[in-house]
């Protein structure tokens, strides 16, 4: 009897590990590296409006790509959404994505921010920040200016493990080639105020603290600091000024549909929903990102989308330069 | 004939085989030619990575060992007001996820952090450069302050149980306390120091969150970097296998030393009666202990409470309850399975003390020492291969995550079961069998009750680890499944420290409850 009951308990434990199967036609499966509350709320809204159950699996972009590769013969996910264009190259290269049918939505989007198999949901610029109070007349305009020996000990950046830095330098490599990029990296490293540490917000704080004059930072975090629950962070956000380089690096958060995905129609519906004006407004207002729809206004701390020059980036091949970029980081000693 | 004894033997061999298959791919890689990424790693990052890892692991283990010893000695040797409370409170830092502490201290010393804001408010002139802390030193501080309880717990138990005679004699002979601690308690506590120290070292080796946030190149960050940034699974596994070899050497050394000193140290002795301190001395001791607790535990904890209150309007509160339930299901469920498995494995070693069981000892511990993300990907590959034979729905069940968590944490529980069984031996079970009870019945009626202290401490340690576990949960959880830890990560990863405080606070509260139950039980046993 006792043996039987123990076996029963084990069986129960096993069955608890498997869950009930739901109707395939009424659901959509997403692998997402956009781990934000605003996304969860938008997906909830989609569920309520359409009755389609959204199954969400959150992770990091590159890890999700690895997982999609492993599952390629029998895909589970319908959609993949992530932050950073670097994942686009491996996704296309490994033939993970299906063709998109954007229909009339396409007309509302800016050229260069969508392809046949992907579309940008939001955009973020990587800019230079400085202290408006203690350094009211900043003398730099571009990243390359920061390599000048006069800024020795004045440049702040996070470590080379940051995907934002990888994307930034991969873009430079894509446009200017290996030698120029290495020179830029080396110049920056030589002028670093400290060994790179902390996250984006930590760099802004270090600028205001006077640990260095200039820091490399994402606009997205400036807007996030402005909304912070910590009063001191809000003050920092207000005290820093943003320098948009003459060819500003803009990275995208993008979405794509998985090839041979189980629920393609629902996937398409969800993409259209996320590109709708209402959703785009949420992204901008609650998450501080530049929207894919340029008509929506952004935080007053950031420059309006049309007021600065963007570098032309081929997002589809950006990821091709990631590996070389990381190797160069090691070579120049960017920790 | 089917017997429970046979069943436990077969299942433990099967488990070891499974682990062996899981890890074998990494080791075989070492014997294949390497690619250019590997060469690149060797040229540019290897020196940094090994130096950093050695420094961080070495110092964290040493300092945690020293702190554990001193704290355990203080609450065991001396009687003073609040002694019992202190001896309980020193367990609590174990509940802190190290990555949360890293975020917190980095914030604390930053421009917007408590100190600098305070100085600015009082208009005290200062320079921010005073508060720039070397990331490696901060990492060592964070690991030490959250992991020292491992050493503290094991050392305190040993001192109380066995050192009564020696310490009383030394007191009678008029030895000073510094001398008693350095000449007597230190050498006699070595087995406990080694046991606790090994856990600290393994946990530091496998941790990813702290070093990654602080930007320190280490083994765990390089493994993930090779895999993700270089998109080179091969090099990642190669690095992982090097880490595993390093770990195996570490485990062998610790085990070898433990065996060497086992005979020098008494296993039984008179329980220790603490000595009442003079009023002045007890005030000094209480002040030192309180400040220590305040730094390792009080300051971060108070800040978390403050942040939690501030963040309530801005976090997605409706996620908290389902995440709490998921965390509880997962931690309790997996911990129970791990306990059963580790009893089976340790029991197998008890009956059959051969090469296989001694090898299994190391293999089982291995899971505890490699970064969770490596175990995660090994398990994922294993299950995806398995899917060719058996239809399993990976994204709709927690099976994969449960399996990986077992692989990762069974070693922790196994260590305590093994020690438990070592203490009990076979004699009671054999006596019971002679008296006509079946093997299984003897196990259930005699061994398990005797194992109770080991079971409870294993349950607590594994529970504390799983409830704050991140890399595996992030990689392998099913659809729509979040835990408190993944929610903490979601906010912290997006640099929303304030918002991450509330789920962290719930993790801490649950951990405190577990620790309280454990301590209450130990006190009851001691009485």
GROMACS .gro file of C-alpha atoms in nm, chain B residues 184-521:
model
  338
  519UNK     CA    1   4.215   2.566   1.923
  520UNK     CA    2   3.889   2.660   1.756
  521UNK     CA    3   4.047   2.727   1.415
  522UNK     CA    4   4.225   2.391   1.374
  523UNK     CA    5   3.940   2.195   1.532
  524UNK     CA    6   3.685   2.366   1.303
  525UNK     CA    7   3.876   2.285   0.986
  526UNK     CA    8   3.631   2.022   0.861
  527UNK     CA    9   3.342   2.266   0.894
  528UNK     CA   10   3.548   2.549   0.747
  529UNK     CA   11   3.638   2.334   0.449
  530UNK     CA   12   3.279   2.215   0.398
  531UNK     CA   13   3.133   2.565   0.418
  532UNK     CA   14   3.423   2.715   0.225
  533UNK     CA   15   3.372   2.472  -0.060
  534UNK     CA   16   3.010   2.580  -0.094
  535UNK     CA   17   3.116   2.946  -0.097
  536UNK     CA   18   3.382   2.878  -0.361
  537UNK     CA   19   3.144   2.681  -0.583
  538UNK     CA   20   2.871   2.940  -0.558
  539UNK     CA   21   3.110   3.224  -0.646
  540UNK     CA   22   3.254   3.027  -0.939
  541UNK     CA   23   2.915   2.969  -1.092
  542UNK     CA   24   2.766   3.312  -1.028
  543UNK     CA   25   2.701   3.525  -1.333
  544UNK     CA   26   2.484   3.815  -1.215
  545UNK     CA   27   2.738   4.001  -1.001
  546UNK     CA   28   3.040   3.984  -1.229
  547UNK     CA   29   2.834   4.061  -1.535
  548UNK     CA   30   2.680   4.374  -1.380
  549UNK     CA   31   3.012   4.496  -1.244
  550UNK     CA   32   3.178   4.435  -1.580
  551UNK     CA   33   3.441   4.193  -1.450
  552UNK     CA   34   3.568   3.940  -1.705
  553UNK     CA   35   3.544   3.602  -1.532
  554UNK     CA   36   3.489   3.240  -1.631
  555UNK     CA   37   3.112   3.262  -1.613
  556UNK     CA   38   3.090   3.585  -1.812
  557UNK     CA   39   3.335   3.456  -2.073
  558UNK     CA   40   3.137   3.137  -2.122
  559UNK     CA   41   2.819   3.329  -2.184
  560UNK     CA   42   3.004   3.584  -2.398
  561UNK     CA   43   3.158   3.318  -2.622
  562UNK     CA   44   2.825   3.153  -2.668
  563UNK     CA   45   2.616   3.465  -2.718
  564UNK     CA   46   2.851   3.727  -2.859
  565UNK     CA   47   3.076   3.502  -3.065
  566UNK     CA   48   2.780   3.274  -3.141
  567UNK     CA   49   3.026   2.999  -3.075
  568UNK     CA   50   2.885   2.722  -2.865
  569UNK     CA   51   3.202   2.522  -2.913
  570UNK     CA   52   3.429   2.774  -2.743
  571UNK     CA   53   3.173   2.831  -2.469
  572UNK     CA   54   3.165   2.461  -2.387
  573UNK     CA   55   3.543   2.443  -2.405
  574UNK     CA   56   3.565   2.720  -2.147
  575UNK     CA   57   3.297   2.547  -1.942
  576UNK     CA   58   3.493   2.224  -1.943
  577UNK     CA   59   3.803   2.409  -1.823
  578UNK     CA   60   3.593   2.555  -1.545
  579UNK     CA   61   3.467   2.208  -1.463
  580UNK     CA   62   3.820   2.070  -1.445
  581UNK     CA   63   3.916   2.356  -1.216
  582UNK     CA   64   3.613   2.279  -1.002
  583UNK     CA   65   3.690   1.910  -0.989
  584UNK     CA   66   4.042   1.989  -0.869
  585UNK     CA   67   3.891   2.217  -0.606
  586UNK     CA   68   3.646   1.950  -0.489
  587UNK     CA   69   3.919   1.684  -0.481
  588UNK     CA   70   4.147   1.912  -0.280
  589UNK     CA   71   3.877   2.000  -0.029
  590UNK     CA   72   3.776   1.634   0.002
  591UNK     CA   73   4.138   1.523   0.038
  592UNK     CA   74   4.205   1.779   0.310
  593UNK     CA   75   3.883   1.684   0.489
  594UNK     CA   76   3.984   1.319   0.488
  595UNK     CA   77   4.334   1.406   0.613
  596UNK     CA   78   4.211   1.601   0.911
  597UNK     CA   79   3.912   1.384   0.988
  598UNK     CA   80   4.107   1.168   1.229
  599UNK     CA   81   4.265   1.462   1.405
  600UNK     CA   82   3.933   1.609   1.501
  601UNK     CA   83   3.703   1.451   1.758
  602UNK     CA   84   3.362   1.357   1.627
  603UNK     CA   85   3.204   1.365   1.968
  604UNK     CA   86   3.274   1.570   2.275
  605UNK     CA   87   3.116   1.763   2.552
  606UNK     CA   88   2.876   2.038   2.443
  607UNK     CA   89   3.017   2.384   2.496
  608UNK     CA   90   2.881   2.610   2.769
  609UNK     CA   91   2.929   2.976   2.678
  610UNK     CA   92   3.120   3.197   2.918
  611UNK     CA   93   2.951   3.509   3.055
  612UNK     CA   94   3.128   3.825   2.942
  613UNK     CA   95   3.197   4.128   3.158
  614UNK     CA   96   2.960   4.418   3.099
  615UNK     CA   97   3.222   4.622   2.917
  616UNK     CA   98   3.331   4.337   2.693
  617UNK     CA   99   2.978   4.243   2.612
  618UNK     CA  100   2.899   4.598   2.507
  619UNK     CA  101   3.201   4.596   2.277
  620UNK     CA  102   3.105   4.259   2.128
  621UNK     CA  103   2.741   4.358   2.080
  622UNK     CA  104   2.848   4.680   1.908
  623UNK     CA  105   3.080   4.496   1.670
  624UNK     CA  106   2.823   4.230   1.587
  625UNK     CA  107   2.546   4.485   1.540
  626UNK     CA  108   2.754   4.698   1.305
  627UNK     CA  109   2.849   4.390   1.108
  628UNK     CA  110   2.485   4.287   1.074
  629UNK     CA  111   2.387   4.638   0.987
  630UNK     CA  112   2.632   4.647   0.698
  631UNK     CA  113   2.572   4.300   0.558
  632UNK     CA  114   2.201   4.296   0.614
  633UNK     CA  115   2.042   4.601   0.775
  634UNK     CA  116   2.130   4.874   0.527
  635UNK     CA  117   2.030   4.685   0.212
  636UNK     CA  118   1.718   4.552   0.379
  637UNK     CA  119   1.597   4.892   0.499
  638UNK     CA  120   1.660   5.041   0.156
  639UNK     CA  121   1.457   4.762  -0.004
  640UNK     CA  122   1.164   4.839   0.224
  641UNK     CA  123   1.190   5.207   0.142
  642UNK     CA  124   1.204   5.135  -0.233
  643UNK     CA  125   0.920   4.886  -0.215
  644UNK     CA  126   0.690   5.149  -0.071
  645UNK     CA  127   0.798   5.400  -0.332
  646UNK     CA  128   0.758   5.158  -0.620
  647UNK     CA  129   0.410   5.026  -0.543
  648UNK     CA  130   0.236   5.275  -0.775
  649UNK     CA  131   0.469   5.205  -1.065
  650UNK     CA  132   0.505   4.827  -1.071
  651UNK     CA  133   0.273   4.576  -1.233
  652UNK     CA  134   0.118   4.460  -0.911
  653UNK     CA  135  -0.113   4.203  -1.072
  654UNK     CA  136   0.194   3.999  -1.172
  655UNK     CA  137   0.315   3.965  -0.816
  656UNK     CA  138   0.070   3.705  -0.688
  657UNK     CA  139   0.094   3.457  -0.978
  658UNK     CA  140   0.473   3.495  -0.970
  659UNK     CA  141   0.476   3.432  -0.598
  660UNK     CA  142   0.275   3.112  -0.647
  661UNK     CA  143   0.506   2.997  -0.927
  662UNK     CA  144   0.813   3.065  -0.712
  663UNK     CA  145   0.664   2.867  -0.426
  664UNK     CA  146   0.552   2.571  -0.640
  665UNK     CA  147   0.886   2.556  -0.808
  666UNK     CA  148   1.105   2.594  -0.500
  667UNK     CA  149   0.909   2.357  -0.279
  668UNK     CA  150   0.836   2.102  -0.550
  669UNK     CA  151   1.187   2.082  -0.690
  670UNK     CA  152   1.344   2.087  -0.344
  671UNK     CA  153   1.133   1.787  -0.241
  672UNK     CA  154   1.230   1.592  -0.553
  673UNK     CA  155   1.596   1.683  -0.492
  674UNK     CA  156   1.576   1.559  -0.134
  675UNK     CA  157   1.438   1.221  -0.243
  676UNK     CA  158   1.699   1.189  -0.516
  677UNK     CA  159   1.986   1.285  -0.290
  678UNK     CA  160   1.874   1.035  -0.027
  679UNK     CA  161   1.875   0.767  -0.295
  680UNK     CA  162   2.219   0.871  -0.421
  681UNK     CA  163   2.378   0.910  -0.080
  682UNK     CA  164   2.225   0.583   0.034
  683UNK     CA  165   2.370   0.413  -0.271
  684UNK     CA  166   2.711   0.542  -0.173
  685UNK     CA  167   2.653   0.414   0.181
  686UNK     CA  168   2.581   0.061   0.068
  687UNK     CA  169   2.828   0.046  -0.215
  688UNK     CA  170   3.144   0.233  -0.147
  689UNK     CA  171   3.318   0.171  -0.477
  690UNK     CA  172   3.466   0.370  -0.760
  691UNK     CA  173   3.129   0.445  -0.921
  692UNK     CA  174   2.980   0.590  -0.607
  693UNK     CA  175   3.288   0.797  -0.532
  694UNK     CA  176   3.287   0.925  -0.889
  695UNK     CA  177   2.920   1.002  -0.865
  696UNK     CA  178   2.999   1.208  -0.560
  697UNK     CA  179   3.203   1.447  -0.771
  698UNK     CA  180   2.976   1.438  -1.074
  699UNK     CA  181   2.674   1.530  -0.866
  700UNK     CA  182   2.856   1.825  -0.712
  701UNK     CA  183   2.971   1.941  -1.054
  702UNK     CA  184   2.625   2.070  -1.141
  703UNK     CA  185   2.648   2.309  -0.851
  704UNK     CA  186   2.965   2.471  -0.973
  705UNK     CA  187   2.907   2.553  -1.338
  706UNK     CA  188   2.711   2.860  -1.440
  707UNK     CA  189   2.341   2.794  -1.462
  708UNK     CA  190   2.334   2.908  -1.823
  709UNK     CA  191   2.570   2.627  -1.926
  710UNK     CA  192   2.357   2.367  -1.750
  711UNK     CA  193   2.056   2.530  -1.911
  712UNK     CA  194   2.183   2.496  -2.264
  713UNK     CA  195   2.312   2.141  -2.203
  714UNK     CA  196   1.969   2.040  -2.076
  715UNK     CA  197   1.794   2.216  -2.364
  716UNK     CA  198   2.005   2.035  -2.622
  717UNK     CA  199   1.948   1.707  -2.439
  718UNK     CA  200   1.570   1.752  -2.437
  719UNK     CA  201   1.553   1.867  -2.796
  720UNK     CA  202   1.735   1.548  -2.892
  721UNK     CA  203   1.500   1.352  -2.672
  722UNK     CA  204   1.208   1.506  -2.858
  723UNK     CA  205   1.306   1.295  -3.157
  724UNK     CA  206   1.210   0.985  -2.961
  725UNK     CA  207   0.943   1.094  -2.714
  726UNK     CA  208   0.689   1.370  -2.783
  727UNK     CA  209   0.735   1.630  -2.508
  728UNK     CA  210   0.594   1.978  -2.513
  729UNK     CA  211   0.886   2.189  -2.397
  730UNK     CA  212   0.715   2.524  -2.379
  731UNK     CA  213   0.396   2.420  -2.212
  732UNK     CA  214   0.534   2.231  -1.918
  733UNK     CA  215   0.789   2.307  -1.654
  734UNK     CA  216   0.948   1.965  -1.702
  735UNK     CA  217   1.264   2.100  -1.863
  736UNK     CA  218   1.315   2.365  -1.596
  737UNK     CA  219   1.247   2.118  -1.317
  738UNK     CA  220   1.499   1.873  -1.462
  739UNK     CA  221   1.767   2.140  -1.501
  740UNK     CA  222   1.713   2.270  -1.150
  741UNK     CA  223   1.756   1.918  -1.016
  742UNK     CA  224   2.083   1.874  -1.208
  743UNK     CA  225   2.204   2.208  -1.078
  744UNK     CA  226   2.115   2.177  -0.711
  745UNK     CA  227   2.109   1.808  -0.624
  746UNK     CA  228   2.477   1.835  -0.526
  747UNK     CA  229   2.403   2.081  -0.250
  748UNK     CA  230   2.154   1.849  -0.086
  749UNK     CA  231   2.362   1.541  -0.162
  750UNK     CA  232   2.652   1.682   0.039
  751UNK     CA  233   2.443   1.714   0.349
  752UNK     CA  234   2.275   1.372   0.303
  753UNK     CA  235   2.614   1.212   0.256
  754UNK     CA  236   2.742   1.364   0.578
  755UNK     CA  237   2.420   1.259   0.750
  756UNK     CA  238   2.452   0.898   0.635
  757UNK     CA  239   2.820   0.897   0.731
  758UNK     CA  240   2.723   0.986   1.084
  759UNK     CA  241   2.452   0.720   1.104
  760UNK     CA  242   2.633   0.437   0.930
  761UNK     CA  243   2.465   0.107   0.852
  762UNK     CA  244   2.436  -0.038   1.201
  763UNK     CA  245   2.085   0.078   1.292
  764UNK     CA  246   1.942  -0.022   0.959
  765UNK     CA  247   2.107  -0.363   0.979
  766UNK     CA  248   1.983  -0.416   1.333
  767UNK     CA  249   1.632  -0.333   1.221
  768UNK     CA  250   1.658  -0.577   0.932
  769UNK     CA  251   1.780  -0.849   1.169
  770UNK     CA  252   1.468  -0.783   1.371
  771UNK     CA  253   1.261  -0.867   1.066
  772UNK     CA  254   1.177  -0.531   0.913
  773UNK     CA  255   1.221  -0.492   0.539
  774UNK     CA  256   1.502  -0.277   0.404
  775UNK     CA  257   1.263  -0.008   0.290
  776UNK     CA  258   1.081  -0.006   0.623
  777UNK     CA  259   1.406   0.023   0.815
  778UNK     CA  260   1.505   0.309   0.593
  779UNK     CA  261   1.174   0.486   0.651
  780UNK     CA  262   1.145   0.417   1.021
  781UNK     CA  263   1.509   0.441   1.131
  782UNK     CA  264   1.729   0.624   0.881
  783UNK     CA  265   1.496   0.902   0.772
  784UNK     CA  266   1.412   1.019   1.126
  785UNK     CA  267   1.782   1.014   1.210
  786UNK     CA  268   1.849   1.216   0.896
  787UNK     CA  269   1.597   1.482   0.993
  788UNK     CA  270   1.849   1.758   1.078
  789UNK     CA  271   2.038   1.695   0.752
  790UNK     CA  272   1.710   1.685   0.560
  791UNK     CA  273   1.589   2.012   0.701
  792UNK     CA  274   1.913   2.199   0.646
  793UNK     CA  275   1.935   2.059   0.292
  794UNK     CA  276   1.576   2.162   0.228
  795UNK     CA  277   1.647   2.515   0.349
  796UNK     CA  278   1.967   2.558   0.150
  797UNK     CA  279   1.820   2.426  -0.175
  798UNK     CA  280   1.500   2.625  -0.123
  799UNK     CA  281   1.696   2.946  -0.069
  800UNK     CA  282   1.893   2.885  -0.385
  801UNK     CA  283   1.599   2.795  -0.607
  802UNK     CA  284   1.376   3.081  -0.498
  803UNK     CA  285   1.639   3.329  -0.611
  804UNK     CA  286   1.760   3.125  -0.911
  805UNK     CA  287   1.781   3.313  -1.239
  806UNK     CA  288   1.971   3.180  -1.541
  807UNK     CA  289   1.787   2.849  -1.564
  808UNK     CA  290   1.446   3.002  -1.501
  809UNK     CA  291   1.510   3.264  -1.766
  810UNK     CA  292   1.621   3.013  -2.024
  811UNK     CA  293   1.394   2.717  -1.965
  812UNK     CA  294   1.066   2.830  -1.816
  813UNK     CA  295   0.748   2.750  -2.005
  814UNK     CA  296   0.512   3.003  -2.167
  815UNK     CA  297   0.352   3.263  -1.941
  816UNK     CA  298   0.560   3.149  -1.649
  817UNK     CA  299   0.741   3.403  -1.438
  818UNK     CA  300   0.884   3.380  -1.091
  819UNK     CA  301   0.961   3.649  -0.839
  820UNK     CA  302   1.328   3.620  -0.935
  821UNK     CA  303   1.256   3.668  -1.306
  822UNK     CA  304   1.044   3.970  -1.219
  823UNK     CA  305   1.332   4.114  -1.015
  824UNK     CA  306   1.553   4.053  -1.314
  825UNK     CA  307   1.307   4.215  -1.554
  826UNK     CA  308   1.319   4.541  -1.359
  827UNK     CA  309   1.684   4.533  -1.256
  828UNK     CA  310   1.795   4.446  -1.609
  829UNK     CA  311   1.608   4.750  -1.732
  830UNK     CA  312   1.794   4.953  -1.469
  831UNK     CA  313   1.477   4.998  -1.261
  832UNK     CA  314   1.625   4.927  -0.922
  833UNK     CA  315   1.342   5.082  -0.721
  834UNK     CA  316   1.084   4.873  -0.903
  835UNK     CA  317   1.280   4.554  -0.845
  836UNK     CA  318   1.265   4.601  -0.467
  837UNK     CA  319   0.917   4.470  -0.395
  838UNK     CA  320   0.954   4.124  -0.553
  839UNK     CA  321   1.301   4.104  -0.390
  840UNK     CA  322   1.146   4.179  -0.055
  841UNK     CA  323   0.897   3.894  -0.098
  842UNK     CA  324   1.182   3.654  -0.187
  843UNK     CA  325   1.363   3.766   0.128
  844UNK     CA  326   1.053   3.725   0.346
  845UNK     CA  327   0.992   3.372   0.220
  846UNK     CA  328   1.358   3.290   0.279
  847UNK     CA  329   1.344   3.431   0.632
  848UNK     CA  330   1.044   3.211   0.711
  849UNK     CA  331   1.238   2.905   0.591
  850UNK     CA  332   1.545   3.002   0.792
  851UNK     CA  333   1.336   3.062   1.104
  852UNK     CA  334   1.183   2.716   1.077
  853UNK     CA  335   1.531   2.566   1.039
  854UNK     CA  336   1.677   2.753   1.333
  855UNK     CA  337   1.380   2.673   1.557
  856UNK     CA  338   1.423   2.309   1.471
   0.00000   0.00000   0.00000
